[in-house]
Amino acid sequence: MAAKQNLSGASDSDQSSPSDQSLSNRSINRSLRLAEKERRKNEAEDSFVLALKYFNEGSSPCARILKCLVPSSVVPQEAVVRAVVWLGISKIAVSTQILFVKWVLTMFDLIDAKDQLYQIYGFIFNFVTDENLCPFICHLLYLLTRKENVRVFRVRKLLELQSKLGRQAFLLHLLSLYKVFCPELVTLSIPSRMKTGFKNHNSPWKSALVAVQKRNGAQVALSSSLSISTSRKRKLGHMDLPTLTPAVNKLISLEPSLSRKLVPLVQIQSFTQLLENIHQIELPAQMGSLLGSSLALHYLDCLQDESALLRMNFWLGYALHEGANQNSDEAEQFLEKLLSTQQFLQEGFFSTEAFLYKFLNVWDGALMRPQILGLISNIPVIPGSQIGRLLFEPLMQLFFTSALYFKCGLMDCLNNMLLKWLTWHSVYALEDDLDISLNSHTSINFTLSGFKNSVEGCHSLLLSFVLDFYETVCDMFLKYGLPLVVMPPPGVFYPAFFATDPVSVDRLAYIMYRYKMNLTSAKYQEKRTEQAFHINGQTFLEFNHYVGLMVNCLWNAKMFEPGIGIELSEKLLLRSNVPNYTESFHLIYHPAFLSYAVDFHQQCWPKRKNLDLTSIKESKPWRWYLEFLFSQGFNGLKHFLESNINWPVAKGSSQGDGVSSQALRWHKSLPLLLPPGSSPLTQPKFPASPSLVGAFTVDSRSLTASDETVADVRRANGRTELLHSASLSDGEAALRHASALLPLPSSLLLMCPPRYRPGVARFCLFLANTRATCETFI
Amino acid sequence: MEQKENRQSSLVRTPSSPAPLQRRSKSKSYRQSYRSCVGAASRLCFTPGLTARRLNTSRRPPRPRNIKEQLDPQLLAVLTKTEWQLSYVTPLFQFRHTCLKSYARQLSAFLAAERQQGVAVEVDGDHGFRVSFSVVQGLVESERDPEAVLVQISSKPMFGRPEDPEKTVWSGWFSCVHGSPDYLSSLPQDFVCLPLFCSSGPETLTSIVKSWFRRFFDCSFGPLELDHNTLQWFVTLWTNCQRETDLQRLIMLWTIPAEPPLQVSYEVDAQDAWDLWCSVRRSAQQQQEEEEETEEAIDVKEVQEFMQELKHHFYRHFRLNLSAGNLSQVATALGSAKSSGRIKISNSRYMITTLSLLTECALLKMPI
């Protein structure tokens, strides 16, 4: 044999000369590192060739030397090729042969190149017939096999062996690899309990190798190819992800030249590989299997094939319909998986959407709640004409019959959905047929007019979620370019403003501040560009009304001033025995801030024994008090006051007038926000009637606003039974409004100092009484 | 493109923002991909199917059809002799009626491999099982219906002599009779929709065949149960055949949700049932006379009324109101249907009607 002669004659001189050369090259300093590598390689080859000489002789020292043959850096490929060639001459003892193949397997990762080894694949394959070598050769082949190596005659040979040797793990592994490459040639099913990997490791060798490598500081990754994992579990369940297997049904691609180029997705192991082959990837047999691999999801993200996506949707829809109705860990995990996939893709699958519309009608609101709510928030934009029937109708039923946590969860889910819709709109608005600006107006109104009734209960946790939602709503124009401004309904505004926790009031103030920013910039744009959209005049009126109320209460202490919406007859107010009732929601006396005022008072005048909160109203302490509040983190309040009240002007003015002049300044700033042709204070008002019922004169504007919402809903939905208030007459609506207005819980008492409790209690009592009177009147 | 622009400009559009945003070009979306293939304004008109699709409220009375002339009598015998377990199947991807031979080879190899797990088998070889795929020509109603496909697995008896004939151990067939043309036309070319799968034979073989189809055509199988409503339709449609074919008896099995559960077997002489049905039919048609509808379609109201009358009759005799219960089984000389999804078609004359009702049920189960 030529190779043998070549090697036996092989010579140190042959090898040493290039090494000398490389040494001399070093002085030239062309490429130091390259030369160094070359040198090490040559040195390595020297020693290996020397060692393998013993191998050639086939004597017992050979085995001993082989055992000690631990490479310090790399194993030259050529040496391995030559040694494999020697295997062909059966001069060597069987045990030595096995030892050698084991050695190659252990050192496989250190072989510097594999191209020549690939070329002698057929030669190596011939050794499988050798009964002793077969397990090890199979392993070696497993490491070397590429698609072009899988041929019918080789498959036949392996099948023949299998019938002779029985079901052997090593044959099975090799065959399963063949199946990955050419599923049409091998039909094989892998048993559920299969031993993982080949067991050909030689641990002392490996540890010696690691020790040597460590000593030399070489960083060669080991062991990745030494074992393979084929853990497979078989479960009977609809929600199992199919395993990623290459397509079997290839009858379509009749051109073999074309199909050969395709790379099955299973073979893609890294992202770079994916990028290299992105145009020739072959889809797996079952599209559902893509969900199981993060790499495949990247591919799914850029997949354009409609049939493939439809296959995915068919499978997913099937799995959801068959599996989601039972509360099992399996179903939960599946939905989690789906959720994370959709989050990764930033889009929901169609079949998920279809499933949800059906499922919501039978959902009890508890089964896998976090997952279902998560999926709902992924629902893409639906036209306003459908949204009610598909989504809000079932959700509303659940909302009214569920506990607080569900309500909070649902509000959060709707907020997330709105955020996604807005983002989607800002990206696609100009290209897509679906302009959200038309749909969302109805949908947002719809959502909250539907849900606001229950906000009246006004738990602060729920309120916080509702305010979250409005924080998104108020910034729609500036943040997402959506030409729409929708004000919160009274059922949200009043509970938030009269809340006992300062956080809600602060957030409401922030929201109103953002509304102002949005409206001003919309107004500005309207002036600048002719063709811009028109914001409904009603929106400006509503906004002005809310801001007017807030400033009058918090700053001017004129709560029951005519024109701000809450009008009670003087008699009634006097009868309540609340001292200074107009000040009840002044920044000092507001239940949310009272404790801060007291705190401030103590810090400001530590020596005073009597609590006199009115002294805070004086010019200097007033400004200190505001600073004090802002330092407590009430940034929303700060923004609100700074934007609506000309703040620095207060400096020069005297104590009494300062407040009112600030308010005047605020009035001046108003007309900017008004729609052309209307002035702020000319809205129609109901005359206050002397009777007790008439004592509640409800602002007409907020009423008409909510009526409009109802009309919107009716238009959108074609049904009336959805909204409770839709069937109410105006008087009843007014009462509902009033009761939304006065939610003062008794916990307020606990927040204020004892001296003040009787007064507050009386005020509360008054409110409760009037409410009770109204109720009896109905 | 221009059209689109025009339409958009008439709407309230997002004004161009002061700082020009980088708009991502919309290439695809999982949602739109489906919409575009279905056609946004078609069948679903934006509503995903499930919420809109319902069982037909009216259908034509069964007409006897001599499909014996169209169908291979041998195949017909196979289809009518056995009781079938029903499943629904999502559309098959890249199924070709022309490649049945190759499918048979692949499936038989797969069967062998599954039977002896861990041993690879050659695709062309003798594995003890012979699988045959055949087209059941003529088992269609409308143009769009793809031809039905019958799969049979036969094997030689374990201890039989070599000259013993092969015995069919499992059979199953896929069909689509009078499938909703809108649904069928909405699918891309790559898919063949044969939504109704009937199988008969050992459960292990059924599951192996199903899993082979899943892998080969990326489809999914789900159980097809027949609900109360569908069984009511069977009662009515079959009764309506009494004029041409003697039904002998109409047998209904009711399940009453009592404690313990009560099963009521209710048998009616076919002629009596027919008389009752005629009276329901007559009164209903009198009402419709003004509308002068030549179409003698059976309406769901008539079905309900007929069932109501049957229940009344039962109440009069046994003082037991069946309204609280559900039909769990219906049988006549034409065949039998069970709520668990088992069906037997004894008479081939009305096979098409039965199958189109079942196809409709299967299509209703489609996830999208």
Tab-separated table of C-alpha atoms in Angstrom, chain A residues 156 159 162 167 172 175 179 184-192 232 234 238 248-249 251-252 284-288 300-304 306-307 309-311 313-315 317-318 321-322 345-351 353-355 357-358 361 380-383 386 389-390 424-435 437-438 477 481-483 525 528 531-533, chain B residues 1 4-5 7-8 11-18 21-37 44-52 88 90-91 93-96 99 102-103 106 109-111 113-124 183 186-191 211 214-223 364-368:
chain	number	residue	atom	x	y	z
A	156	ARG	CA	-29.348	-1.348	3.113
A	159	LEU	CA	-30.507	-2.617	7.865
A	162	GLN	CA	-29.561	-4.693	12.183
A	167	ARG	CA	-31.682	-3.680	17.764
A	172	LEU	CA	-30.139	3.070	15.793
A	175	LEU	CA	-29.825	5.308	11.310
A	179	LYS	CA	-33.251	9.610	8.728
A	184	GLU	CA	-37.521	9.092	2.556
A	185	LEU	CA	-34.827	6.401	2.686
A	186	VAL	CA	-35.186	5.298	6.282
A	187	THR	CA	-38.393	4.450	8.067
A	188	LEU	CA	-37.683	4.186	11.723
A	189	SER	CA	-39.434	4.913	14.923
A	190	ILE	CA	-37.397	5.542	17.981
A	191	PRO	CA	-38.601	3.839	21.143
A	192	SER	CA	-39.626	6.030	24.005
A	232	ARG	CA	-37.859	11.894	23.797
A	234	ARG	CA	-44.182	10.290	24.408
A	238	HIS	CA	-53.427	17.347	22.071
A	248	VAL	CA	-41.147	13.302	4.687
A	249	ASN	CA	-43.609	14.035	1.980
A	251	LEU	CA	-43.056	13.996	-3.682
A	252	ILE	CA	-43.739	17.494	-4.758
A	284	PRO	CA	-40.328	20.575	8.824
A	285	ALA	CA	-42.982	17.922	8.460
A	286	GLN	CA	-45.195	19.562	11.041
A	287	MET	CA	-45.259	23.313	11.291
A	288	GLY	CA	-46.303	23.168	14.909
A	300	LEU	CA	-40.934	31.864	11.397
A	301	ASP	CA	-40.622	35.581	11.898
A	302	CYS	CA	-39.402	36.073	8.353
A	303	LEU	CA	-41.422	33.330	6.742
A	304	GLN	CA	-43.639	34.484	3.913
A	306	GLU	CA	-48.903	31.435	3.303
A	307	SER	CA	-49.511	27.727	3.224
A	309	LEU	CA	-48.580	29.803	8.165
A	310	LEU	CA	-51.931	28.253	7.500
A	311	ARG	CA	-50.585	24.862	8.504
A	313	ASN	CA	-52.697	27.989	12.347
A	314	PHE	CA	-54.582	24.785	11.675
A	315	TRP	CA	-52.476	22.902	14.119
A	317	GLY	CA	-56.235	26.095	16.508
A	318	TYR	CA	-56.749	22.376	16.817
A	321	HIS	CA	-59.703	23.761	20.895
A	322	GLU	CA	-59.005	20.232	21.955
A	345	LEU	CA	-43.156	37.621	17.239
A	346	GLN	CA	-44.917	40.732	18.527
A	347	GLU	CA	-48.089	39.492	16.955
A	348	GLY	CA	-50.843	37.064	17.711
A	349	PHE	CA	-51.689	34.052	15.614
A	350	PHE	CA	-54.957	34.097	13.828
A	351	SER	CA	-56.070	30.830	15.300
A	353	GLU	CA	-57.769	34.974	18.072
A	354	ALA	CA	-60.434	32.694	16.662
A	355	PHE	CA	-60.091	30.427	19.652
A	357	TYR	CA	-63.650	34.595	20.575
A	358	LYS	CA	-65.184	31.226	21.027
A	361	ASN	CA	-68.286	32.768	25.764
A	380	PRO	CA	-54.876	42.541	16.916
A	381	VAL	CA	-57.000	45.515	15.970
A	382	ILE	CA	-60.596	44.561	15.324
A	383	PRO	CA	-62.976	46.862	13.527
A	386	GLN	CA	-67.203	43.690	15.588
A	389	ARG	CA	-69.931	41.347	19.987
A	390	LEU	CA	-66.672	39.452	19.845
A	424	TRP	CA	-49.277	48.889	15.684
A	425	HIS	CA	-51.093	51.940	14.448
A	426	SER	CA	-48.073	54.167	14.676
A	427	VAL	CA	-46.078	51.690	12.600
A	428	TYR	CA	-48.583	50.625	9.995
A	429	ALA	CA	-51.114	53.442	9.943
A	430	LEU	CA	-50.171	54.815	6.576
A	431	GLU	CA	-50.048	51.509	4.793
A	432	ASP	CA	-52.819	49.488	6.181
A	433	ASP	CA	-56.447	49.565	5.308
A	434	LEU	CA	-57.380	49.514	8.920
A	435	ASP	CA	-57.079	52.938	10.410
A	437	SER	CA	-58.343	56.182	14.559
A	438	LEU	CA	-61.806	55.397	13.349
A	477	PHE	CA	-51.804	61.942	20.235
A	481	GLY	CA	-49.697	60.122	16.647
A	482	LEU	CA	-53.276	59.004	16.904
A	483	PRO	CA	-55.548	61.947	16.144
A	525	GLN	CA	-51.118	71.495	14.537
A	528	ARG	CA	-50.543	75.103	11.211
A	531	GLN	CA	-55.980	69.480	6.398
A	532	ALA	CA	-55.585	68.260	9.926
A	533	PHE	CA	-58.276	66.467	11.856
B	1	MET	CA	-52.723	50.792	-5.204
B	4	LYS	CA	-56.502	52.137	-1.952
B	5	GLU	CA	-55.053	55.583	-1.639
B	7	ARG	CA	-60.304	55.274	-0.314
B	8	GLN	CA	-58.039	56.173	2.516
B	11	LEU	CA	-61.273	58.788	5.883
B	12	VAL	CA	-59.918	60.677	8.782
B	13	ARG	CA	-56.291	59.898	8.506
B	14	THR	CA	-53.416	60.228	10.811
B	15	PRO	CA	-51.776	63.531	10.028
B	16	SER	CA	-48.155	63.315	9.130
B	17	SER	CA	-46.234	63.848	12.279
B	18	PRO	CA	-43.747	66.724	12.484
B	21	LEU	CA	-41.279	58.471	11.365
B	22	GLN	CA	-39.550	55.510	9.874
B	23	ARG	CA	-42.429	53.361	8.798
B	24	ARG	CA	-41.633	49.759	8.690
B	25	SER	CA	-42.772	48.220	5.504
B	26	LYS	CA	-45.396	45.711	6.294
B	27	SER	CA	-44.375	42.418	4.891
B	28	LYS	CA	-46.509	39.897	6.598
B	29	SER	CA	-48.564	39.148	9.563
B	30	TYR	CA	-49.827	35.869	10.847
B	31	ARG	CA	-53.241	37.280	10.913
B	32	GLN	CA	-53.189	38.898	7.536
B	33	SER	CA	-51.754	35.903	5.887
B	34	TYR	CA	-54.897	34.084	6.763
B	35	ARG	CA	-57.110	36.936	5.827
B	36	SER	CA	-55.538	37.404	2.471
B	37	CYS	CA	-55.943	33.782	1.612
B	44	LEU	CA	-66.036	35.472	7.340
B	45	CYS	CA	-66.393	39.133	6.609
B	46	PHE	CA	-63.859	39.761	9.259
B	47	THR	CA	-65.377	37.525	11.822
B	48	PRO	CA	-63.256	34.497	12.300
B	49	GLY	CA	-65.213	31.521	11.250
B	50	LEU	CA	-66.204	29.923	14.444
B	51	THR	CA	-68.324	32.656	15.749
B	52	ALA	CA	-70.226	32.969	12.518
B	88	TYR	CA	-62.605	15.358	11.922
B	90	THR	CA	-57.880	19.516	9.313
B	91	PRO	CA	-57.015	19.978	5.636
B	93	PHE	CA	-51.186	19.550	3.118
B	94	GLN	CA	-49.803	18.407	-0.211
B	95	PHE	CA	-51.979	15.385	-0.542
B	96	ARG	CA	-52.114	14.064	-4.093
B	99	CYS	CA	-49.516	9.394	-5.338
B	102	SER	CA	-46.302	5.624	-2.827
B	103	TYR	CA	-48.366	6.511	0.254
B	106	GLN	CA	-44.627	4.535	3.043
B	109	ALA	CA	-43.084	0.743	6.240
B	110	PHE	CA	-44.168	3.140	8.954
B	111	LEU	CA	-46.532	0.556	10.385
B	113	ALA	CA	-41.382	0.479	12.143
B	114	GLU	CA	-43.949	1.443	14.743
B	115	ARG	CA	-44.739	-2.169	15.493
B	116	GLN	CA	-41.143	-2.946	16.308
B	117	GLN	CA	-39.839	0.225	17.735
B	118	GLY	CA	-36.137	0.729	17.519
B	119	VAL	CA	-35.680	-1.226	14.334
B	120	ALA	CA	-35.395	0.643	11.115
B	121	VAL	CA	-37.148	-0.840	8.148
B	122	GLU	CA	-36.657	-0.510	4.478
B	123	VAL	CA	-39.302	1.372	2.601
B	124	ASP	CA	-39.703	-1.265	-0.057
B	183	TYR	CA	-64.718	27.098	2.848
B	186	SER	CA	-60.880	29.672	0.583
B	187	LEU	CA	-58.091	27.133	0.980
B	188	PRO	CA	-54.899	27.487	-1.038
B	189	GLN	CA	-54.053	24.943	-3.722
B	190	ASP	CA	-51.666	23.064	-1.475
B	191	PHE	CA	-54.447	21.803	0.737
B	211	SER	CA	-49.878	9.727	13.358
B	214	ARG	CA	-50.141	13.871	10.849
B	215	ARG	CA	-46.503	13.627	9.915
B	216	PHE	CA	-47.025	13.256	6.237
B	217	PHE	CA	-49.658	15.871	5.602
B	218	ASP	CA	-49.331	18.079	8.674
B	219	CYS	CA	-52.950	17.635	9.665
B	220	SER	CA	-54.652	17.026	12.999
B	221	PHE	CA	-57.346	14.579	14.028
B	222	GLY	CA	-59.988	15.296	16.591
B	223	PRO	CA	-63.007	13.344	17.779
B	364	LEU	CA	-67.857	23.095	11.929
B	365	LYS	CA	-65.104	21.582	14.010
B	366	MET	CA	-62.330	23.086	11.888
B	367	PRO	CA	-60.223	25.336	14.088
B	368	ILE	CA	-60.151	28.060	11.469
